Amino acid sequence: MPVTQSRWFRSSAMMCAVVFFLGCGGPAPFTVDTPLHLEEHLDEATIEGSEVPEDIPEPVEWRFDEPQPDWRPAKPIPTPWAAVKPVRVDDALRLPLTADNRPDDAPRLIGTIYVDLPDWNLADWGYVEIRARAQGPRPSVGLYFNYTGDDSRPGSLFPFYTWSTGGGDTPLITDGTVQTYRLSLGSPGRIWDGPWTHLGIIFKSQPEDEAATLDILSVRVIPREAEFAGDRVGVEELKGGARGGFEPQRRTLYMHAPGRIAYPVRIPEDGRLDVGLGVLRDNAPVTFAITATLRDGSVEELFQETYADHRQWGQRTVDLSQLAGQTVTLALEAEAERAGAVALWAGPTLSGSRRTDKPNVIFYVIDGANAEHMSVYGYNRRTTPNLERLAAEGAVFERAYSNSSWTRPSTASFMISLQHSAMGGQRNGFNVVPEEVPTMAQHLHRAGYQTSVMTANPNAGRMSGLEREVDFFREDWEEFSYFGSRNHRQSSRYLHEAFLGWREAYPAEPYWVHFQTVDTHRDFPAVAPFSGLFIGPEQLRTWEEWNSRLDQAGGEGPYSEAWERTGISRVAFYGTVMGLWDETMAYSDYQIGRLVERLKVRGEWENTLLIVGSDHSSSPRVGIGIQDSLPPPWGYAMLRSSISRIPLMFIWPGRIEGGQRLSQPVSMIDVLP
């Protein structure tokens, strides 16, 4: 640590403490009745140093209102498949996809263009911004890295080294407007180490589309530091070390070294400070320090560590119990050899012994749960024995309904307690919650709660802007990937493990967590021992054979012509689907029971309000498909109970009378108020 900077901070801290304790107009100290989120109180903090450096690299931009000959199409590896043929229009480079751009073994239209880079280091760059217009039913855009020219790699569509590790393709808005799409460059070192030599843009249609176009107006590559150049200090929702990939997103305070942010606080009993450390580059380590300035002006150094791993957060706990009852100036300090290096403090939270009657809140959404196939609602298969036991301790709404037939509009609606139409409805599949409307997470965060989201469905997260004021946001990770359907049917297990890991790192109460599991999303069969619970092995083999034949004949669906072509009984097929769904529901119920048992072992259950609900019922095609006669196609009614009737239960031990069955009709948007 540079000695001169350290002494300057220490002497400055002593002077500030003397002024504060003499009562010379200093702010009143914070008390910690509920977890204190330091990043939310920058207006009341004393900030020293943390100056934005003047030598931050500028973004690099290509504008396509003028020719950019360095951008060229990539030749696909399968030779019968044609490369996209870019066309110059007035203000853009147009990528037109046609049937020539469809691989033989893939249903999508796909085209890619790329540009050479001057041997950049990927660790220096954070995002790619693409300004574009798009046409076609729900196309998407993504990134490729480092063109190799190697056309011998099995399974590869284009000769690039790898694709973006920043979270998959981004859906495009297709109403003719120009939109800006920010794509994360992901995690340097996650796939390869070395220079970044090429940037590729991949444009895809949805399956079965006949044509799509993307007009690219500009492409900007943004340095990692540029995101933090606007202010000396600030708050951002960031992934580990400000990187992409599958790391959890954290609500993060940032500053520039050398810098100091100080707060007057009264340390509670069993006081502790929990925080994640992060940096932008391995070659720009930061020395993090936490100090307490006492009444006599003396400074206690509580923590110091030089951290340099940009790939992940360094989670740390600082014990403050020796200062219990004292009013001190608690300071977060950062120093570095490289002036202006960004220091990231993820979720800096001061807490102590529980001093509030506010309950923990677990909002548990079983994505796609069908109340009519849950034994807690009288179904003749024992699919939910654990929810039955919980129902005896709380209140069950017999007539609860969703606000939509699918996840994205439904979740956005009940997270702000407004009908989807009040938000203006969907715009080409998007429905981002308006900034002026606080979400459930924001309400709870502002009430002193630690907030967390554990969702296995990307339609229940950032696609609608539901990450705001969430301390710990886990939407996808290596062990579980919604897009890749790995462990889809075990999502609750992985979500619970992530939740318990968060609780170990941030054990203070109260907390709010939103689970959204996808165990029942047709990833059949369920895992053992639930596979075979209702559907025997012979019946399962028959159903799998039916599935294959229907795929070859045009696909299953209540109104598909594949039933007549194959002679397969639609009612028998969907009857088996419901049995397989019942098995996944039984697995989900089992995991909820395990979670409750863990909460009891941790001593949290008695202080916890558990709300169990759903975003919609099971697939519309299943509810209709099991009928002997079909309604007309326009009668694919969203108000059918097989689509809209959902579970809704409230359990709060000792506070909600058990065994209640409420018959009033209610909606998921009633949960928040």
XYZ file of C-alpha atoms in Angstrom:
673
model
C 0.000 0.000 0.000
C 1.421 3.452 -0.895
C 2.415 4.957 2.462
C 1.644 8.580 1.591
C -1.920 7.788 0.566
C -2.485 5.653 3.651
C -1.278 8.413 6.005
C -3.379 11.015 4.195
C -6.506 8.914 4.651
C -5.751 8.179 8.303
C -5.086 11.805 9.233
C -8.128 12.917 7.269
C -10.259 10.294 9.016
C -9.058 11.469 12.438
C -9.934 15.090 11.624
C -13.393 14.105 10.332
C -14.044 12.050 13.466
C -13.093 14.932 15.774
C -15.442 17.272 13.883
C -18.234 14.702 13.998
C -17.933 13.894 17.701
C -17.798 17.583 18.694
C -21.238 17.874 17.078
C -20.197 20.473 14.519
C -23.086 19.899 12.158
C -22.158 16.320 11.293
C -24.857 13.855 10.245
C -26.617 11.777 12.895
C -25.209 8.256 13.138
C -27.030 5.398 11.480
C -28.617 2.776 13.698
C -28.960 -0.816 12.537
C -32.409 -2.122 13.448
C -32.599 -3.763 10.015
C -29.680 -4.533 7.660
C -28.025 -1.271 6.610
C -27.230 -1.181 2.880
C -24.272 1.189 2.742
C -24.524 1.654 -1.025
C -27.974 3.226 -0.548
C -26.670 6.043 1.669
C -24.048 7.777 -0.423
C -25.824 11.129 0.048
C -25.187 10.945 3.798
C -21.609 9.634 3.465
C -18.356 11.614 3.462
C -16.460 10.987 0.226
C -12.761 11.736 -0.143
C -10.619 11.168 -3.204
C -12.169 8.716 -5.668
C -11.436 10.988 -8.609
C -12.344 9.773 -12.077
C -9.115 9.380 -14.093
C -8.704 11.448 -17.224
C -7.079 8.706 -19.298
C -10.029 6.284 -19.548
C -9.983 4.637 -23.000
C -12.633 5.814 -25.436
C -15.169 3.449 -27.012
C -14.396 2.272 -30.552
C -17.250 2.736 -33.020
C -18.075 1.673 -36.577
C -20.860 3.703 -38.230
C -22.594 2.141 -41.219
C -23.974 5.319 -42.747
C -20.655 5.164 -44.570
C -18.931 2.118 -46.103
C -17.150 -0.235 -43.678
C -15.333 -2.667 -45.978
C -13.521 -4.304 -43.049
C -16.814 -5.930 -42.010
C -17.457 -9.019 -44.138
C -19.627 -12.156 -44.001
C -18.348 -15.361 -42.465
C -18.565 -18.447 -44.642
C -20.578 -21.238 -42.975
C -18.820 -24.549 -42.408
C -21.562 -26.753 -43.967
C -20.860 -26.044 -47.642
C -24.439 -26.235 -49.073
C -25.426 -23.473 -46.668
C -24.882 -19.928 -47.998
C -23.312 -17.006 -46.163
C -25.474 -13.946 -45.596
C -25.053 -11.288 -48.314
C -24.874 -7.809 -46.679
C -26.481 -4.939 -48.599
C -25.721 -1.222 -48.173
C -28.799 0.958 -47.513
C -28.884 4.696 -46.796
C -27.909 4.620 -43.102
C -27.101 0.993 -42.394
C -25.629 -2.332 -43.397
C -28.527 -4.710 -44.037
C -28.255 -8.438 -43.294
C -31.088 -10.168 -45.222
C -31.780 -13.760 -44.204
C -33.542 -16.065 -46.680
C -34.020 -19.795 -47.156
C -30.431 -19.944 -48.477
C -29.230 -19.087 -44.971
C -30.875 -22.083 -43.288
C -28.608 -25.015 -42.359
C -29.913 -28.426 -43.385
C -29.961 -29.690 -39.801
C -31.277 -26.524 -38.125
C -34.668 -24.799 -38.280
C -33.318 -21.235 -38.001
C -32.074 -18.774 -40.569
C -28.570 -17.699 -39.542
C -26.004 -15.220 -40.837
C -22.779 -13.759 -39.457
C -20.453 -10.847 -40.242
C -17.131 -10.111 -38.567
C -14.245 -7.649 -38.404
C -10.532 -7.939 -37.605
C -9.378 -6.356 -34.340
C -5.877 -4.995 -33.615
C -4.970 -7.753 -31.109
C -6.977 -6.299 -28.241
C -7.116 -7.898 -24.804
C -10.686 -8.981 -24.031
C -10.152 -8.125 -20.350
C -10.000 -4.434 -21.320
C -13.490 -4.391 -22.820
C -16.914 -4.734 -21.237
C -19.748 -4.466 -23.774
C -20.708 -4.306 -27.418
C -23.541 -1.912 -28.291
C -25.403 -2.511 -31.555
C -27.825 0.121 -32.919
C -30.157 -1.594 -35.331
C -33.593 -2.053 -36.896
C -34.987 -5.552 -37.273
C -37.797 -7.277 -39.145
C -39.121 -10.787 -38.734
C -40.938 -12.696 -35.984
C -38.725 -12.424 -32.888
C -35.197 -12.607 -34.340
C -32.129 -12.373 -32.095
C -28.533 -11.164 -32.182
C -25.396 -12.488 -30.489
C -21.601 -12.373 -30.629
C -18.824 -14.608 -31.947
C -15.129 -14.252 -31.081
C -11.860 -14.874 -32.945
C -12.340 -16.097 -36.505
C -10.141 -19.148 -37.088
C -10.825 -20.183 -40.689
C -10.892 -23.768 -39.390
C -13.780 -25.533 -41.116
C -13.075 -28.971 -39.680
C -14.465 -28.579 -36.172
C -17.403 -31.002 -35.740
C -20.712 -29.412 -34.796
C -19.561 -25.866 -35.594
C -21.639 -23.655 -37.855
C -19.004 -20.948 -38.364
C -15.205 -21.052 -38.058
C -14.955 -18.957 -34.889
C -13.153 -19.914 -31.730
C -16.139 -19.392 -29.449
C -19.347 -17.478 -28.898
C -20.224 -14.850 -26.309
C -20.093 -15.936 -22.660
C -22.275 -13.014 -21.627
C -25.600 -14.802 -21.328
C -26.769 -15.894 -24.773
C -28.483 -14.179 -27.682
C -30.534 -11.011 -27.287
C -34.073 -10.857 -28.738
C -34.680 -7.979 -31.147
C -37.585 -5.523 -31.304
C -39.186 -5.556 -34.745
C -41.564 -2.577 -34.901
C -39.335 -0.636 -37.313
C -37.742 1.577 -34.657
C -34.017 1.935 -34.093
C -32.997 0.249 -30.857
C -29.691 -0.031 -28.987
C -28.731 -3.483 -27.731
C -25.969 -3.837 -25.134
C -24.338 -7.274 -25.168
C -21.952 -8.295 -22.435
C -18.558 -9.565 -23.519
C -18.701 -12.063 -20.716
C -15.798 -13.407 -18.754
C -12.242 -13.002 -20.039
C -10.394 -16.238 -19.409
C -13.586 -18.252 -19.131
C -13.187 -19.811 -22.574
C -9.709 -18.757 -23.650
C -6.753 -16.612 -22.654
C -4.905 -14.509 -25.159
C -5.571 -11.717 -27.633
C -9.000 -10.794 -28.943
C -8.485 -10.830 -32.705
C -11.999 -10.804 -34.251
C -15.513 -9.667 -33.371
C -18.427 -11.439 -35.058
C -22.137 -10.576 -34.988
C -24.543 -13.478 -35.474
C -28.128 -12.798 -36.566
C -30.772 -15.538 -36.176
C -34.447 -15.973 -36.948
C -36.924 -18.024 -34.960
C -37.645 -21.577 -36.182
C -39.814 -21.848 -39.285
C -39.379 -18.165 -40.281
C -39.058 -17.606 -44.020
C -37.175 -14.288 -43.957
C -35.723 -11.689 -41.588
C -33.577 -8.567 -41.891
C -31.257 -6.689 -39.573
C -30.170 -3.135 -40.425
C -27.031 -2.336 -38.411
C -26.532 1.420 -37.978
C -23.503 1.248 -35.703
C -21.390 -1.016 -33.524
C -19.566 0.307 -30.440
C -17.119 -1.627 -28.274
C -17.025 -0.117 -24.782
C -14.058 -0.353 -22.368
C -14.802 -1.794 -18.953
C -13.849 1.431 -17.155
C -16.188 3.563 -19.278
C -19.239 2.377 -17.341
C -17.784 3.962 -14.200
C -16.516 7.214 -15.702
C -19.603 9.308 -15.014
C -19.260 9.713 -11.231
C -16.685 9.544 -8.481
C -18.852 6.969 -6.682
C -22.085 5.257 -7.643
C -24.221 2.123 -7.571
C -24.628 -0.420 -10.367
C -26.131 -3.898 -10.678
C -23.146 -5.948 -11.800
C -22.104 -9.523 -12.348
C -18.957 -10.860 -10.700
C -16.172 -8.340 -11.116
C -18.416 -6.438 -13.560
C -18.208 -9.359 -15.937
C -20.821 -11.353 -17.773
C -21.270 -15.100 -17.909
C -23.270 -17.000 -15.328
C -22.167 -15.254 -12.143
C -24.886 -13.801 -9.899
C -25.672 -10.152 -10.340
C -24.944 -8.033 -7.276
C -25.983 -4.519 -6.261
C -22.580 -2.870 -6.122
C -21.000 0.330 -4.833
C -18.076 1.502 -6.954
C -15.283 4.010 -6.327
C -11.934 4.986 -7.832
C -8.657 4.402 -6.016
C -7.418 6.173 -4.012
C -10.713 6.890 -2.318
C -12.613 6.735 0.963
C -16.348 6.590 1.774
C -17.180 7.098 5.454
C -20.409 6.667 7.430
C -21.228 7.602 11.044
C -22.818 4.483 12.568
C -23.695 3.012 15.946
C -22.391 -0.557 15.881
C -25.071 -3.079 16.909
C -24.699 -6.161 19.085
C -22.977 -8.953 17.150
C -22.154 -6.391 14.471
C -20.717 -7.566 11.180
C -20.098 -6.141 7.723
C -20.648 -8.480 4.772
C -19.334 -7.471 1.358
C -18.062 -8.849 -1.925
C -14.804 -7.484 -3.370
C -14.375 -7.030 -7.100
C -12.005 -5.534 -9.659
C -12.159 -4.962 -13.393
C -8.739 -6.335 -14.362
C -6.232 -8.825 -13.047
C -3.464 -6.386 -13.920
C -5.021 -3.604 -11.803
C -5.257 -5.018 -8.250
C -6.912 -2.935 -5.567
C -6.126 -2.851 -1.854
C -9.430 -2.798 0.004
C -9.521 -1.616 3.615
C -12.253 -1.116 6.212
C -11.535 1.135 9.184
C -13.358 2.485 12.238
C -12.503 5.902 13.675
C -13.354 6.067 17.379
C -14.405 8.994 19.588
C -10.827 9.740 20.613
C -9.814 10.023 16.959
C -7.908 6.761 16.902
C -8.309 4.557 13.852
C -8.779 0.798 13.994
C -8.018 -1.089 10.814
C -10.614 -3.848 10.728
C -9.796 -5.351 7.353
C -7.250 -5.070 4.553
C -6.734 -7.205 1.463
C -5.246 -6.747 -1.984
C -7.622 -8.345 -4.468
C -6.983 -9.012 -8.167
C -9.400 -11.704 -9.431
C -11.756 -10.112 -11.958
C -13.509 -13.425 -12.625
C -15.441 -13.630 -9.366
C -16.460 -11.822 -6.224
C -14.318 -12.245 -3.143
C -16.963 -12.607 -0.420
C -15.748 -11.361 2.975
C -17.128 -10.867 6.495
C -15.684 -8.301 8.922
C -16.400 -8.908 12.617
C -17.438 -5.674 14.385
C -18.661 -7.215 17.633
C -15.797 -5.684 19.642
C -17.222 -2.245 18.817
C -20.804 -3.056 19.846
C -22.641 -0.038 21.245
C -20.009 2.471 20.082
C -20.600 5.277 17.599
C -17.791 5.275 15.052
C -16.960 6.504 11.592
C -16.942 3.358 9.472
C -14.987 3.793 6.250
C -14.534 1.832 3.030
C -11.133 2.648 1.524
C -9.444 1.665 -1.714
C -5.884 2.204 -2.925
C -3.990 0.992 -5.970
C -0.717 1.519 -7.789
C -2.721 2.496 -10.852
C -4.513 5.736 -9.979
C -8.187 5.618 -10.868
C -8.490 1.812 -10.707
C -12.110 0.873 -10.052
C -12.875 -0.776 -6.712
C -16.155 -2.699 -6.449
C -17.937 -3.332 -3.136
C -20.806 -5.778 -3.755
C -23.691 -5.494 -1.302
C -21.828 -3.838 1.610
C -24.289 -4.616 4.411
C -23.950 -3.766 8.115
C -26.043 -5.941 10.417
C -26.301 -7.326 13.919
C -28.619 -9.352 16.114
C -32.243 -9.409 14.972
C -33.963 -6.252 16.269
C -37.144 -6.175 14.207
C -40.512 -7.930 14.169
C -40.631 -7.805 10.370
C -40.853 -11.340 9.015
C -38.624 -12.833 6.385
C -40.638 -13.181 3.178
C -40.245 -16.103 0.787
C -42.255 -15.555 -2.384
C -42.166 -19.001 -3.972
C -43.456 -19.157 -7.552
C -43.802 -22.640 -9.052
C -43.598 -21.737 -12.717
C -46.432 -23.407 -14.626
C -48.171 -24.985 -11.604
C -51.666 -26.360 -12.247
C -53.879 -26.160 -9.146
C -56.196 -28.800 -10.590
C -53.344 -31.323 -10.558
C -52.210 -30.637 -6.989
C -53.502 -32.853 -4.184
C -53.605 -29.834 -1.847
C -56.535 -28.774 -4.075
C -58.213 -32.207 -4.046
C -56.501 -33.912 -7.008
C -56.708 -37.703 -6.747
C -52.944 -38.248 -7.160
C -50.765 -37.397 -4.159
C -48.671 -34.806 -5.990
C -48.237 -32.269 -3.148
C -48.080 -33.935 0.298
C -45.722 -31.269 1.661
C -47.967 -28.434 0.531
C -50.883 -30.266 2.179
C -49.001 -30.214 5.493
C -48.159 -26.541 5.033
C -51.799 -25.778 4.210
C -52.718 -27.020 7.678
C -50.527 -24.213 9.068
C -51.829 -21.381 6.873
C -54.399 -20.117 4.398
C -55.223 -21.560 0.975
C -57.055 -19.592 -1.712
C -59.338 -21.995 -3.543
C -59.990 -19.701 -6.511
C -56.708 -18.027 -7.395
C -55.950 -16.989 -10.978
C -52.989 -15.862 -13.035
C -52.817 -12.628 -15.013
C -51.556 -14.217 -18.227
C -51.065 -17.586 -19.870
C -47.263 -17.275 -19.908
C -44.408 -16.143 -17.725
C -43.100 -12.794 -18.927
C -46.256 -10.663 -18.804
C -47.610 -12.510 -15.782
C -44.495 -12.073 -13.618
C -44.048 -8.412 -14.503
C -47.720 -7.879 -13.627
C -47.725 -9.427 -10.154
C -44.343 -7.956 -9.249
C -45.836 -4.448 -9.483
C -49.524 -5.260 -8.820
C -50.749 -3.784 -12.092
C -52.587 -5.528 -14.870
C -50.375 -6.010 -17.880
C -52.557 -3.691 -19.955
C -51.836 -0.881 -17.459
C -48.160 -1.130 -18.430
C -49.113 -0.718 -22.074
C -49.034 -4.406 -22.918
C -46.221 -6.142 -24.729
C -44.146 -4.457 -27.382
C -42.826 -7.174 -29.647
C -42.616 -9.542 -26.726
C -41.081 -7.034 -24.293
C -42.739 -5.476 -21.285
C -40.085 -3.759 -19.178
C -41.542 -2.470 -15.920
C -41.650 1.367 -16.008
C -38.949 3.047 -13.934
C -41.507 5.057 -11.966
C -43.327 1.914 -10.767
C -41.532 0.191 -7.848
C -41.359 -3.586 -7.921
C -41.921 -5.916 -4.986
C -38.148 -6.116 -4.520
C -37.833 -2.329 -4.407
C -40.616 -1.969 -1.834
C -38.956 -4.530 0.434
C -35.420 -3.240 -0.105
C -36.512 0.251 0.894
C -38.127 -1.210 4.014
C -34.741 -2.522 5.188
C -34.892 -6.028 3.757
C -32.035 -7.890 2.156
C -33.371 -8.845 -1.263
C -32.637 -11.792 -3.514
C -34.065 -13.319 -6.685
C -33.471 -16.976 -7.568
C -35.133 -17.622 -10.911
C -34.635 -20.408 -13.414
C -36.717 -18.648 -16.058
C -35.178 -15.624 -17.820
C -38.717 -14.398 -18.530
C -39.001 -13.701 -14.788
C -35.964 -11.457 -14.507
C -33.968 -8.878 -16.392
C -36.096 -9.153 -19.524
C -38.695 -7.148 -17.595
C -36.319 -5.037 -15.482
C -37.055 -7.008 -12.300
C -33.444 -6.888 -11.069
C -33.808 -3.360 -9.637
C -32.652 -3.018 -6.009
C -32.024 -6.742 -5.746
C -28.921 -7.390 -3.648
C -28.297 -10.852 -5.086
C -29.831 -11.799 -8.428
C -29.253 -15.287 -9.793
C -30.865 -15.917 -13.162
C -28.651 -18.568 -14.734
C -25.411 -20.406 -13.979
C -23.087 -23.148 -15.116
C -24.761 -26.039 -13.342
C -28.210 -24.980 -14.507
C -28.975 -23.335 -17.823
C -32.505 -22.582 -18.924
C -31.376 -22.029 -22.494
C -29.494 -25.316 -22.614
C -32.164 -27.235 -20.656
C -29.535 -28.826 -18.425
C -31.056 -29.857 -15.067
C -34.249 -28.065 -16.076
C -36.318 -30.521 -14.015
C -34.052 -30.026 -10.982
C -34.128 -26.243 -10.991
C -35.531 -26.026 -7.452
C -32.591 -27.998 -6.056
C -30.055 -25.611 -7.572
C -32.067 -22.529 -6.668
C -32.276 -23.647 -3.043
C -28.537 -24.307 -2.906
C -27.844 -20.832 -4.299
C -30.241 -19.322 -1.744
C -28.592 -21.093 1.184
C -25.177 -19.961 -0.068
C -26.447 -16.373 -0.110
C -27.775 -16.790 3.433
C -24.390 -18.038 4.613
C -22.761 -14.929 3.135
C -25.505 -12.537 4.330
C -27.184 -14.117 7.403
C -28.939 -10.957 8.626
C -32.706 -10.719 8.858
C -35.207 -9.767 7.595
C -34.769 -10.923 4.019
C -37.025 -11.255 0.979
C -36.413 -13.850 -1.703
C -38.314 -14.531 -4.913
C -37.977 -18.110 -6.143
C -39.231 -19.058 -9.602
C -38.645 -22.736 -10.316
C -39.232 -24.563 -13.602
C -39.303 -28.184 -12.428
C -42.658 -28.690 -14.165
C -41.685 -27.193 -17.546
C -42.011 -30.427 -19.532
C -38.463 -31.676 -19.058
C -39.701 -35.260 -18.700
C -39.295 -37.655 -17.057
C -38.753 -36.415 -13.511
C -35.616 -37.435 -11.636
C -35.591 -40.608 -9.560
C -37.349 -41.646 -7.418
C -40.206 -39.533 -8.801
C -39.867 -40.894 -12.332
C -42.221 -43.852 -12.478
C -44.422 -42.598 -9.665
C -47.467 -42.337 -11.955
C -46.218 -43.408 -15.408
C -44.700 -46.883 -15.744
C -41.587 -47.643 -17.822
C -43.526 -49.262 -20.685
C -45.934 -46.328 -20.902
C -42.971 -43.927 -20.856
C -41.230 -45.788 -23.699
C -44.455 -45.694 -25.735
C -44.823 -41.965 -25.138
C -41.198 -41.295 -26.150
C -41.754 -43.282 -29.369
C -44.939 -41.279 -30.027
C -43.024 -38.065 -29.442
C -40.429 -39.013 -32.056
C -43.049 -39.985 -34.647
C -45.058 -36.794 -34.083
C -41.909 -34.682 -34.518
C -41.240 -36.290 -37.871
C -44.885 -35.821 -38.920
C -45.083 -32.110 -38.166
C -45.033 -31.807 -34.383
C -47.539 -32.309 -31.617
C -50.177 -29.733 -30.741
C -53.934 -30.085 -30.253
C -54.695 -28.943 -33.800
C -51.744 -30.593 -35.536
C -52.337 -32.770 -38.580
C -49.717 -35.172 -37.207
C -52.382 -37.063 -35.223
C -54.123 -38.237 -38.392
C -50.834 -38.877 -40.162
C -49.525 -41.111 -37.381
C -52.741 -42.561 -35.978
C -51.580 -41.704 -32.449
C -54.336 -40.969 -29.937
C -54.164 -37.334 -28.965
C -56.046 -37.999 -25.709
C -53.721 -40.873 -24.751
C -50.628 -38.792 -25.602
C -51.665 -35.823 -23.482
C -52.974 -38.092 -20.749
C -49.432 -39.446 -20.441
C -48.076 -35.888 -20.490
C -50.238 -35.036 -17.485
C -48.952 -38.090 -15.644
C -45.368 -37.062 -16.365
C -46.210 -33.509 -15.270
C -47.640 -34.906 -12.023
C -44.307 -36.597 -11.332
C -42.405 -33.316 -11.776
C -44.914 -31.604 -9.471
C -44.253 -34.262 -6.838
C -40.524 -33.569 -7.141
C -41.085 -29.825 -6.787
C -43.251 -30.412 -3.714
C -40.522 -32.576 -2.190
C -37.953 -29.818 -2.648
C -40.265 -27.254 -1.019
C -40.571 -29.596 1.972
C -36.773 -29.885 2.191
C -36.413 -26.096 2.060
C -38.851 -25.654 4.956
C -36.947 -28.250 6.991
C -33.693 -26.365 6.390
C -35.325 -23.122 7.515
C -36.440 -24.855 10.710
C -32.910 -26.137 11.369
C -31.562 -22.599 10.843
C -34.115 -21.206 13.310
C -35.717 -18.983 10.653
C -39.045 -20.706 10.058
C -40.946 -19.083 12.942
C -40.012 -15.628 11.603
C -40.860 -16.371 7.980
C -43.890 -15.639 5.811
C -44.044 -18.188 2.981
C -46.190 -17.347 -0.038
C -46.596 -20.088 -2.640
C -48.068 -19.110 -6.007
C -47.610 -19.491 -9.747
C -47.334 -17.368 -12.860
C -49.755 -19.498 -14.898
C -51.141 -22.990 -14.969
C -49.880 -25.826 -17.176
C -49.462 -25.595 -20.942
C -52.645 -24.536 -22.783
C -52.184 -27.350 -25.308
C -52.302 -29.993 -22.559
C -55.540 -28.767 -20.994
C -57.228 -28.745 -24.393
C -55.488 -31.818 -25.820
C -56.895 -34.284 -23.269
C -60.478 -33.458 -24.309
C -62.305 -35.941 -26.526
C -63.494 -33.129 -28.811
C -61.621 -29.904 -29.443
C -63.083 -26.423 -29.320
C -62.598 -24.325 -32.472
C -59.024 -23.012 -32.796
C -60.085 -19.502 -31.819
C -61.416 -21.043 -28.605
C -57.892 -21.527 -27.227
C -59.308 -19.614 -24.264
C -56.906 -18.076 -21.759
C -59.626 -18.179 -19.100
C -59.804 -21.965 -19.023
C -59.076 -23.217 -15.524
C -56.386 -25.532 -16.926
C -54.542 -22.384 -18.026
C -55.398 -19.742 -15.433
C -56.194 -21.508 -12.132
C -53.120 -21.554 -9.937
C -52.114 -22.338 -6.345
C -51.926 -19.495 -3.814
C -51.066 -20.147 -0.166
C -49.898 -18.003 2.763
C -48.108 -19.610 5.738
C -46.767 -17.597 8.679
C -46.338 -19.754 11.803
C -48.180 -18.314 14.790
C -49.461 -15.309 12.822
C -51.838 -16.791 10.217
C -54.487 -19.203 11.465
C -53.929 -22.644 10.002
C -56.359 -24.708 7.966
C -58.151 -21.772 6.314
C -59.773 -22.338 2.927
C -60.821 -19.069 1.316
C -63.323 -19.160 -1.555
C -63.152 -15.532 -2.715
C -61.687 -15.197 -6.232
C -58.236 -13.594 -6.106
C -55.445 -12.798 -8.532
C -51.656 -12.874 -8.344
C -51.645 -9.071 -8.509
C -53.323 -9.129 -5.070
C -50.162 -10.553 -3.481
C -48.060 -7.365 -3.324
C -50.598 -5.096 -1.560
